[in-house]
mmCIF file of C-alpha atoms and ligand atoms in Angstrom:
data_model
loop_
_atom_site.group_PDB
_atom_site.id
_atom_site.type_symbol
_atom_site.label_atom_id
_atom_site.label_comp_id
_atom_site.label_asym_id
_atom_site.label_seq_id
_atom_site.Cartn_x
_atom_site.Cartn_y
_atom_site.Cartn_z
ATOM 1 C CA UNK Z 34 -80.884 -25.501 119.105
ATOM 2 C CA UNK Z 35 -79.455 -27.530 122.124
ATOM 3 C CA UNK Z 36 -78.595 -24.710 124.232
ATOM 4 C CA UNK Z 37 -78.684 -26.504 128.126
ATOM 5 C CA UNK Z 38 -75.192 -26.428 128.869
ATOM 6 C CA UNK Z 39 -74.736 -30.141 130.010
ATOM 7 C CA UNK Z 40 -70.530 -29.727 129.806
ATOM 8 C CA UNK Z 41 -70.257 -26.032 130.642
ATOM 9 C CA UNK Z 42 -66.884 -24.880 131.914
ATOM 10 C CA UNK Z 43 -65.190 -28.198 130.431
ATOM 11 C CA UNK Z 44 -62.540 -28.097 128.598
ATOM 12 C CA UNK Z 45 -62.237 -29.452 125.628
ATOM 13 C CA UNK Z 46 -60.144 -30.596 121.997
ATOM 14 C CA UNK Z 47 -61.577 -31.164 118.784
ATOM 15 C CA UNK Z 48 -59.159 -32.405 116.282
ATOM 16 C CA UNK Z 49 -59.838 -31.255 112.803
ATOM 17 C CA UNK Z 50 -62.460 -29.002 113.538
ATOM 18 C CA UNK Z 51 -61.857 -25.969 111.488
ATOM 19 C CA UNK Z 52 -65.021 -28.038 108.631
ATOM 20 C CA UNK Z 53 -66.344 -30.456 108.408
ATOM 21 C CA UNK Z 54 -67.795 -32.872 111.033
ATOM 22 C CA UNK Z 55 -65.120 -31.197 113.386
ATOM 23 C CA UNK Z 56 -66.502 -28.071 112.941
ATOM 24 C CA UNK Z 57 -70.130 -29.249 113.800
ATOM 25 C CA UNK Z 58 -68.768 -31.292 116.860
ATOM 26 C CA UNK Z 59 -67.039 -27.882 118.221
ATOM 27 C CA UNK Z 60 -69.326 -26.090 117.524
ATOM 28 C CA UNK Z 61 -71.902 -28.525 119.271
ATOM 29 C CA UNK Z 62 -70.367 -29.052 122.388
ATOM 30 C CA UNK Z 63 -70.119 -24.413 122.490
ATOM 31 C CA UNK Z 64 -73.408 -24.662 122.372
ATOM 32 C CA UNK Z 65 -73.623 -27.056 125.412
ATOM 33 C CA UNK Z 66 -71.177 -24.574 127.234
ATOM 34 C CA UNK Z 67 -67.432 -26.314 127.195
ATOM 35 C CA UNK Z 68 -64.052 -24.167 126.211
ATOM 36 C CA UNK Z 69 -62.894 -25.833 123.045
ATOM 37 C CA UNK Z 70 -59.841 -25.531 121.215
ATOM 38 C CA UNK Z 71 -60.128 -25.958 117.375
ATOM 39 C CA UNK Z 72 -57.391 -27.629 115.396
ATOM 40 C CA UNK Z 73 -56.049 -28.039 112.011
ATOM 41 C CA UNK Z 74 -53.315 -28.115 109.821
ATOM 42 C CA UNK Z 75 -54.335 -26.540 106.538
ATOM 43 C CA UNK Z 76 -53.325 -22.925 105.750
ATOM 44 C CA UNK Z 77 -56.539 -22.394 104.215
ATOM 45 C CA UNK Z 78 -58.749 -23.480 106.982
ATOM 46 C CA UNK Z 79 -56.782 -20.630 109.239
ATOM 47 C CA UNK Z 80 -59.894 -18.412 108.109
ATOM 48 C CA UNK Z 81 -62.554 -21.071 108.925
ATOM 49 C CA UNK Z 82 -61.298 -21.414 112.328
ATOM 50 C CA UNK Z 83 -60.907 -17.419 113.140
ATOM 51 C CA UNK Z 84 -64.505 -17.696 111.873
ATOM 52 C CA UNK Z 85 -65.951 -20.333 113.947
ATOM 53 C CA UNK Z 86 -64.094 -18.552 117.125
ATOM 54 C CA UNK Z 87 -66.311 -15.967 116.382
ATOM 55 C CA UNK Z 88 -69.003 -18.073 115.945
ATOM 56 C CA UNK Z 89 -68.619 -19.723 119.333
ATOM 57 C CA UNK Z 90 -68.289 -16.301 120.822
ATOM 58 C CA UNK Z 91 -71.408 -14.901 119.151
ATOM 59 C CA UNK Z 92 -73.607 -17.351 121.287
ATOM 60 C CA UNK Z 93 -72.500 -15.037 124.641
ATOM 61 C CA UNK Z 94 -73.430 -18.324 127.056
ATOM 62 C CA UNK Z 95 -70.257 -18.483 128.608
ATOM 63 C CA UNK Z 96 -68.248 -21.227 125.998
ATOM 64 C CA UNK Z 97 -64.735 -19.799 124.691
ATOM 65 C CA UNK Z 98 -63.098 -21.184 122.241
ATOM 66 C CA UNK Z 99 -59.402 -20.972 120.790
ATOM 67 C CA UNK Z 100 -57.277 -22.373 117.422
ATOM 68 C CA UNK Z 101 -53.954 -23.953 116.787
ATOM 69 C CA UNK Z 102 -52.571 -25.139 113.646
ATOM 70 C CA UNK Z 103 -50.869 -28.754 114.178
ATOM 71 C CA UNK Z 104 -49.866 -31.645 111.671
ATOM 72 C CA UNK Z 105 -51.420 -34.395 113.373
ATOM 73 C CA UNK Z 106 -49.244 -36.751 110.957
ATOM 74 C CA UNK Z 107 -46.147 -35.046 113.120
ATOM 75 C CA UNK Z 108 -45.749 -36.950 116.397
ATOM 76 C CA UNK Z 109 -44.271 -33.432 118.514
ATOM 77 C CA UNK Z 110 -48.233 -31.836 117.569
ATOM 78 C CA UNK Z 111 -49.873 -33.280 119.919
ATOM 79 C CA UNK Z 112 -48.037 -31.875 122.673
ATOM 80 C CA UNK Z 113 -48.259 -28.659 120.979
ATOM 81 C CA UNK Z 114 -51.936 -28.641 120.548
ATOM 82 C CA UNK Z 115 -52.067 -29.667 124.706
ATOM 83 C CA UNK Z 116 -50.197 -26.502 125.563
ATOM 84 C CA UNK Z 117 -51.929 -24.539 123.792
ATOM 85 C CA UNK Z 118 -54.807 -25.821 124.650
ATOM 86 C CA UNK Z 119 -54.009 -25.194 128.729
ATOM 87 C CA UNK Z 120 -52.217 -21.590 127.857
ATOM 88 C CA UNK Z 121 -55.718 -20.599 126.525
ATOM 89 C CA UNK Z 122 -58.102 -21.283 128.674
ATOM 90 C CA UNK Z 123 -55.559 -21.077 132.010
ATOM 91 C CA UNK Z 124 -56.312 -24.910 132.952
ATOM 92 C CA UNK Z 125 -54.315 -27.988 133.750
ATOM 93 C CA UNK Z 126 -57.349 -30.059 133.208
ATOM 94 C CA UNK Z 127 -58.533 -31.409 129.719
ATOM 95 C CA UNK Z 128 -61.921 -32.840 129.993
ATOM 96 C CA UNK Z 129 -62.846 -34.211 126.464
ATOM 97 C CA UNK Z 130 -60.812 -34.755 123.862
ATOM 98 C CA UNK Z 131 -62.522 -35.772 120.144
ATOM 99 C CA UNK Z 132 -59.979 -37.307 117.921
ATOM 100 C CA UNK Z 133 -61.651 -36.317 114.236
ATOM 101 C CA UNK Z 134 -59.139 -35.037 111.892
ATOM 102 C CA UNK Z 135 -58.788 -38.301 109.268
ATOM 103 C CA UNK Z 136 -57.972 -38.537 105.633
ATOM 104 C CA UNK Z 137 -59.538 -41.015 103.368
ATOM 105 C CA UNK Z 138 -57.217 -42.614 100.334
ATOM 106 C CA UNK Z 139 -58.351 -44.381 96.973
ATOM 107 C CA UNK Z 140 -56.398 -46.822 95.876
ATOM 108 C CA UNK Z 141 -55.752 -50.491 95.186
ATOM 109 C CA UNK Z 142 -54.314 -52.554 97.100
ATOM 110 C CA UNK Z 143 -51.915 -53.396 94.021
ATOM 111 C CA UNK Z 144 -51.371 -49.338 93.574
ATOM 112 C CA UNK Z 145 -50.602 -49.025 97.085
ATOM 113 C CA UNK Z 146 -47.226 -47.534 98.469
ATOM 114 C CA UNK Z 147 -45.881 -48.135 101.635
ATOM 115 C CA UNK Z 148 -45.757 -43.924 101.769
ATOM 116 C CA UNK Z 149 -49.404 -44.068 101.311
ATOM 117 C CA UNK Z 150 -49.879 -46.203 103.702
ATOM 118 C CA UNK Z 151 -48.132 -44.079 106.167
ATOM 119 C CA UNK Z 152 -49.863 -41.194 105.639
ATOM 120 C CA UNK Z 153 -53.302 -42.477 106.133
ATOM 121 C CA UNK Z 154 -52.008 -44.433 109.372
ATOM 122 C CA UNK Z 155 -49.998 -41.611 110.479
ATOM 123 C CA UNK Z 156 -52.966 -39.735 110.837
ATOM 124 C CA UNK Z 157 -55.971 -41.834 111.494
ATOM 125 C CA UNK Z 158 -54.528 -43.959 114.081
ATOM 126 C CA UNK Z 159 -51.190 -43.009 115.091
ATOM 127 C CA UNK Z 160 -52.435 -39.188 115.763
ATOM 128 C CA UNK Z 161 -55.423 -40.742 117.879
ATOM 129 C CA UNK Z 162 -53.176 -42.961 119.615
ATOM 130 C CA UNK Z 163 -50.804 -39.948 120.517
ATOM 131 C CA UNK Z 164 -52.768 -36.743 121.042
ATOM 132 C CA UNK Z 165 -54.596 -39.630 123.353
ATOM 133 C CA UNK Z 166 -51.019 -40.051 125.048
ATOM 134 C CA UNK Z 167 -50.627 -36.415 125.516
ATOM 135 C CA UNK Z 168 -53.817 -35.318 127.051
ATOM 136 C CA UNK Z 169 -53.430 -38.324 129.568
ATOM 137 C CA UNK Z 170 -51.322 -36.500 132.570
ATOM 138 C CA UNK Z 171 -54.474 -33.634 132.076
ATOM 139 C CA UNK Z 172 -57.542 -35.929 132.570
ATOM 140 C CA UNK Z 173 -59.438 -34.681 135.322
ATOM 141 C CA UNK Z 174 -59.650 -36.892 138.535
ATOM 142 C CA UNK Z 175 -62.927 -36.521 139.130
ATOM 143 C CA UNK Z 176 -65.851 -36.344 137.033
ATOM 144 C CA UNK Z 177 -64.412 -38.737 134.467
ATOM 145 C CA UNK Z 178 -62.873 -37.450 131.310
ATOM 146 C CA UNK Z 179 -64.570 -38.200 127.991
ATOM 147 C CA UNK Z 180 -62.768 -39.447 124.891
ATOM 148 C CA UNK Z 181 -64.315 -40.082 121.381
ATOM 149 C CA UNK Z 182 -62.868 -41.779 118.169
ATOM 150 C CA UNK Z 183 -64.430 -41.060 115.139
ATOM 151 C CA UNK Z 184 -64.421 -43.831 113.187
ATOM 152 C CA UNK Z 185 -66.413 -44.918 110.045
ATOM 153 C CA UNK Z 186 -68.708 -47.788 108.833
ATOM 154 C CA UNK Z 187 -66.054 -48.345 107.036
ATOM 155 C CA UNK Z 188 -64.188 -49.928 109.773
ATOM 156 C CA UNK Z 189 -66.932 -52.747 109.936
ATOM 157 C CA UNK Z 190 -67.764 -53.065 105.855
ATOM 158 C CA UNK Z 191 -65.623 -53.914 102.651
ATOM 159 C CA UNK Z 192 -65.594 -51.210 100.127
ATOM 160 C CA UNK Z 193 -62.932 -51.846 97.408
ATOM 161 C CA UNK Z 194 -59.754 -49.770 96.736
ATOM 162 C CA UNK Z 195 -60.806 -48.611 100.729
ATOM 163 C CA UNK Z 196 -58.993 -51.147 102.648
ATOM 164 C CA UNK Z 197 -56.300 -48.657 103.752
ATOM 165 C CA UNK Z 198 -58.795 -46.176 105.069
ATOM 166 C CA UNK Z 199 -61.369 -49.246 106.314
ATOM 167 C CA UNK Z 200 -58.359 -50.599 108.241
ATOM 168 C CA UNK Z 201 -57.459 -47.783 110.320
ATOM 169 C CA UNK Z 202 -60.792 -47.184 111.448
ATOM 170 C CA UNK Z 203 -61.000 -50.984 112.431
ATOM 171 C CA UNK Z 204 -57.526 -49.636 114.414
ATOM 172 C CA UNK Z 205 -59.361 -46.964 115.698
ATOM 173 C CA UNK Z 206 -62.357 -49.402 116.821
ATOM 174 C CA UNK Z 207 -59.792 -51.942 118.551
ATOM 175 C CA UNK Z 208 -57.940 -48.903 120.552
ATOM 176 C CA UNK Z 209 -61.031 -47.776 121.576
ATOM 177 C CA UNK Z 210 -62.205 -50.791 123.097
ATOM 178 C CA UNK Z 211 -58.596 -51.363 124.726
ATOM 179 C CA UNK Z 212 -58.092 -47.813 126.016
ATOM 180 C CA UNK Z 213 -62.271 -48.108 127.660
ATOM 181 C CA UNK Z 214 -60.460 -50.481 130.011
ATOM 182 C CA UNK Z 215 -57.246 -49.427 130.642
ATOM 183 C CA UNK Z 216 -58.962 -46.047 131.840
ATOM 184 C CA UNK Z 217 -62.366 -47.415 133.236
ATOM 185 C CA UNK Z 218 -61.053 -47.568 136.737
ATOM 186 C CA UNK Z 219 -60.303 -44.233 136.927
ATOM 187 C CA UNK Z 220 -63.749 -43.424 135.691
ATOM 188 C CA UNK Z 221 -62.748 -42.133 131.976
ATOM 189 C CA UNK Z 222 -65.268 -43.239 129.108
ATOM 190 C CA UNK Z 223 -63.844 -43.679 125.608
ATOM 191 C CA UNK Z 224 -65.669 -44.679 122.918
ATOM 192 C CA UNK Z 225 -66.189 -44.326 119.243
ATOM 193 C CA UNK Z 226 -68.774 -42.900 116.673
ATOM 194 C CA UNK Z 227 -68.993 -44.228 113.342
ATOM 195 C CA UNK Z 228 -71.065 -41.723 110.805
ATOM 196 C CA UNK Z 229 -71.496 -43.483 107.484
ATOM 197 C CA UNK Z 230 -71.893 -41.136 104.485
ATOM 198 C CA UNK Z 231 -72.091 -37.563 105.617
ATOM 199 C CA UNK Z 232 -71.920 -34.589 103.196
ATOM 200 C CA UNK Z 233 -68.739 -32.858 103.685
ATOM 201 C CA UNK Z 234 -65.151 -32.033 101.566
ATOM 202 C CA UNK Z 235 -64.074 -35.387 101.922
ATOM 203 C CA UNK Z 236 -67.378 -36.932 100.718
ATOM 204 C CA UNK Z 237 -67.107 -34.448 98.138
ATOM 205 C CA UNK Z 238 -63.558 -36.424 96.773
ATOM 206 C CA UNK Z 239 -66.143 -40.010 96.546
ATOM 207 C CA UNK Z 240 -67.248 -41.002 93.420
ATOM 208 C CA UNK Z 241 -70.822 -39.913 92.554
ATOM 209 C CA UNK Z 242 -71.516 -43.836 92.021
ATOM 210 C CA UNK Z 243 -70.775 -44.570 95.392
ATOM 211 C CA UNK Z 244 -72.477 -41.727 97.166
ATOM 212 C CA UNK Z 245 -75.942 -42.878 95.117
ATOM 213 C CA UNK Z 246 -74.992 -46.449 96.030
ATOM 214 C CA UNK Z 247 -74.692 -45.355 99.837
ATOM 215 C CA UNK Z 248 -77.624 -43.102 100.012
ATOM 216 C CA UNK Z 249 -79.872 -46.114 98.753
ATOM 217 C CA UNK Z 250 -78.835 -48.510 101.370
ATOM 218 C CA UNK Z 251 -79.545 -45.868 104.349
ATOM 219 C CA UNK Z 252 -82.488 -46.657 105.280
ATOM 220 C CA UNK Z 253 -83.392 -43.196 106.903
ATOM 221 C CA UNK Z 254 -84.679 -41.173 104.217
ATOM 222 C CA UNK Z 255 -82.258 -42.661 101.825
ATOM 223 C CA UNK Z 256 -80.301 -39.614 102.014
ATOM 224 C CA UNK Z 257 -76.607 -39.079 103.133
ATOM 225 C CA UNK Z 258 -76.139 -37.475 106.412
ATOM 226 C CA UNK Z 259 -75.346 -33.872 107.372
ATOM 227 C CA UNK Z 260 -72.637 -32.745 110.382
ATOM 228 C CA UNK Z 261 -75.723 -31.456 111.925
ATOM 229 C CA UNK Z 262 -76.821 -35.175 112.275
ATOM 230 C CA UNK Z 263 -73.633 -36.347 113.948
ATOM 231 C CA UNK Z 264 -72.227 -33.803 116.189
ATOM 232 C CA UNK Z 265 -75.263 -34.290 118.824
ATOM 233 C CA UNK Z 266 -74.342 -38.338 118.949
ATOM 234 C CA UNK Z 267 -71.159 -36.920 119.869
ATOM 235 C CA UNK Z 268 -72.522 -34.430 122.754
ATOM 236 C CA UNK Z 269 -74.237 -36.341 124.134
ATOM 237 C CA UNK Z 270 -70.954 -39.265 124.494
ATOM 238 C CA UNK Z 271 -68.850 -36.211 125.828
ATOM 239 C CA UNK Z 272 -71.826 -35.552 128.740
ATOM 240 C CA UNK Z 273 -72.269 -36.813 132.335
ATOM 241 C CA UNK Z 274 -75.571 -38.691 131.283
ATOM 242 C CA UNK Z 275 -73.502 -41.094 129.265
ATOM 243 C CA UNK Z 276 -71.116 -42.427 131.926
ATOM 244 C CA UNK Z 277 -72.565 -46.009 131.658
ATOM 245 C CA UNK Z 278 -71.354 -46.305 127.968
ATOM 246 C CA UNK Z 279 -67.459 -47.127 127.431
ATOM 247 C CA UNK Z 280 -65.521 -49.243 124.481
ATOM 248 C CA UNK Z 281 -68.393 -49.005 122.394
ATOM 249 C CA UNK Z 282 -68.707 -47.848 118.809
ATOM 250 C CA UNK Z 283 -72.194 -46.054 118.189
ATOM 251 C CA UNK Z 284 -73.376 -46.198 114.656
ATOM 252 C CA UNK Z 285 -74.762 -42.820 113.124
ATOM 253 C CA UNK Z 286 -75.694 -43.645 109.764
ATOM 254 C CA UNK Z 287 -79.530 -43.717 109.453
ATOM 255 C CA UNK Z 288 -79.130 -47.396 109.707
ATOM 256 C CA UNK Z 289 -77.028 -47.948 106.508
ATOM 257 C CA UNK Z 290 -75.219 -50.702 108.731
ATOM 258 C CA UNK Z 291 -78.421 -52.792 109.417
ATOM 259 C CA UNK Z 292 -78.734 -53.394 105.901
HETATM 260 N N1 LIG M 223 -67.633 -37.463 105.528
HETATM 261 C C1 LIG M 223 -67.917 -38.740 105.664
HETATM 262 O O1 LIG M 223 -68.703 -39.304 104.887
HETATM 263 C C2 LIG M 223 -67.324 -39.543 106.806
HETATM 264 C C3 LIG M 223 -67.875 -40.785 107.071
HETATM 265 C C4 LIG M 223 -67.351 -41.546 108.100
HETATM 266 C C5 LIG M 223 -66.311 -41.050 108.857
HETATM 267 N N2 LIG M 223 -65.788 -39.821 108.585
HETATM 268 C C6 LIG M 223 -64.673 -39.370 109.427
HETATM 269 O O2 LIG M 223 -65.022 -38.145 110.031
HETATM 270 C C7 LIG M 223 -63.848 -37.373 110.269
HETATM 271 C C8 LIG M 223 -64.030 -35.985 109.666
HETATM 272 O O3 LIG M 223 -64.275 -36.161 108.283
HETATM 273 P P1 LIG M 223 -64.900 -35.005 107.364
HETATM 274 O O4 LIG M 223 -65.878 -35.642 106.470
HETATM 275 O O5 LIG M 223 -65.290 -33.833 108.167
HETATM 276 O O6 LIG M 223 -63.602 -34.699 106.499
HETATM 277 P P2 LIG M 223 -62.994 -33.361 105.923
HETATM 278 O O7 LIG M 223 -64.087 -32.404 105.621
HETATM 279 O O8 LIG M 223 -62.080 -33.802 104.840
HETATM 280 O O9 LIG M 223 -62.156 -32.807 107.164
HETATM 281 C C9 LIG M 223 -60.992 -33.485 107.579
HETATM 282 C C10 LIG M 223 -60.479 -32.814 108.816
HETATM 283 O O10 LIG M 223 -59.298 -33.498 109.244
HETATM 284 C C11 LIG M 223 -58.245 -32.566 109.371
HETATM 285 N N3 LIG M 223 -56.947 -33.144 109.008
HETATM 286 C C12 LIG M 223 -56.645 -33.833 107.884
HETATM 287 N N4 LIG M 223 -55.334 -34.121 107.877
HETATM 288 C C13 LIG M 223 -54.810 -33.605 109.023
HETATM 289 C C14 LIG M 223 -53.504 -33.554 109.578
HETATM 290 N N5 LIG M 223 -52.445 -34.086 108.950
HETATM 291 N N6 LIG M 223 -53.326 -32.915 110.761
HETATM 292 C C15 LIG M 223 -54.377 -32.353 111.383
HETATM 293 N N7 LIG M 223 -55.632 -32.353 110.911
HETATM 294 C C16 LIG M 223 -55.836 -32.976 109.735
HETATM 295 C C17 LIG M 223 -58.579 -31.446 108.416
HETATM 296 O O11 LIG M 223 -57.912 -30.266 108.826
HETATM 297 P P3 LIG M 223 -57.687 -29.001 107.798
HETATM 298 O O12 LIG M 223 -58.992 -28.284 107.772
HETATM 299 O O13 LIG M 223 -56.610 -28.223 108.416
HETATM 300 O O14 LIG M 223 -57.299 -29.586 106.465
HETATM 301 C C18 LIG M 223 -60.093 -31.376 108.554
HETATM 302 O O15 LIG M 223 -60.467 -30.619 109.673
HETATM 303 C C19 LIG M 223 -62.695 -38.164 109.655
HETATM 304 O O16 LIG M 223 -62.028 -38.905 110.644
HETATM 305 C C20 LIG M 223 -63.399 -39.096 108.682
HETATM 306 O O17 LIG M 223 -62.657 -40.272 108.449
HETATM 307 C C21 LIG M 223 -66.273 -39.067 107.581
#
């Protein structure tokens, strides 16, 4: 267990992170010491974040951790989430923020509505783009702040009746590589990790077909990956040691991308 506590006493947001690859990521960068507030939206993952506040507390090496449940396809949440983000751990500094919560949508382009369009753009980039905006007046002057897209292979591959889901994580990819240079002077980092297949709920809503098709190309094992594989990638993007990297998007998918 990575236990050194390379961002202790930072503060930081981890959209989504109530399950799934959120959770891991939160739950990751507790173990490396940082206060992180969990988010989500769902009524049902209300439980899953009480219980991964008392996870975070169990491992009594100085990390705190706090919830709030925010729509991120609402443009006031962001704010929201900031607030109550400062009100619980008494800051005005945010140090990290990891924009995860995304939704995934099936459908042909010929199927497609311009509501369901919305509400995977709504989310997946315009709730990056603007819980970005809001934790921008917070960003500490000096180490450098550390922002993280998660994005997809998706964003670099064609997988049919995708392309709504593929293209926001493209968006994702181009904001990222904007927003490394717009903040680069002031010593911020920003950059993006791309998991392909990773076993989780929304995995779970793939077709079985696709997951077997996916597991074959990965060359690692030929197996999908776990939350356990990503969150570290993540870490270690959110610590001091990887100041040098900015506007890039690191793959984490055993390699299913050099295929
Ligand atoms: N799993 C994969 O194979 C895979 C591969 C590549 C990239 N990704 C990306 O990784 C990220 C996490 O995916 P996952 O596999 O962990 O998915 P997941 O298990 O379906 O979790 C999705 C997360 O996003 C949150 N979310 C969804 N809609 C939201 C909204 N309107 N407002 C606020 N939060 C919202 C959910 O919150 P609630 O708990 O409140 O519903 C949940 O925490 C996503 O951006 C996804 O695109 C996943």
């Amino acid at each position: 267990m990575a236990s050194f506590p390379t961002v202790a006493g930072k503060v930081a947001i981890v959209t989504g992170s109530a399950r799934g690859i959120g959770e891991e990521i939160a739950y990751e960068l507790a173990k490396r010491g940082a206060k992180v507030m969990i988010t989500f939206t769902s009524e049902t993952s209300q439980s899953r974040a009480d219980a991964l506040v008392a996870r975070i507390a169990a491992l009594q090496n100085g990390a705190t951790s706090a919830s709030v449940r925010a729509d991120l396809a609402l443009p006031e949440s962001p704010d929201i989430i900031v607030k109550a983000t400062l009100a619980a751990f008494s800051t005005s500094t945010i140090d990290i923020l990891v924009n995860n919560a995304g939704i995934n949508l099936n459908c042909p382009l010929a199927a497609l509505t311009s509501a369901a369009f919305d509400s995977v753009f709504d989310i997946n980039v315009r709730g990056a783009f603007l819980m970005t905006r809001a934790v921008l007046p917070h960003l500490p002057a000096t180490p450098g702040a550390r922002i993280v897209n998660i994005s997809s292979q998706g964003a670099r591959r064609g997988f049919p009746d995708y392309t709504v889901y593929c293209a926001s994580k493209a968006a994702l990819e181009g904001f990222t590589r904007a927003l490394a240079v717009e903040l680069g002077g002031a010593g911020h980092t920003v950059n993006c990790v791309a998991p392909g297949p990773v076993r989780s709920e929304m995995m779970d809503m793939l077709p079985e077909g696709v997951v077997e098709f996916q597991k074959k190309r990965t060359p690692m094992q030929n197996r999908v990956g776990t939350t356990e594989d990503v969150a570290p990638i993540v870490a270690w993007l959110v610590e001091e040691s990887s100041r040098w990297v900015t506007g890039q998007t690191i793959a984490a998918g055993g390699g299913i991308e050099v295929l």
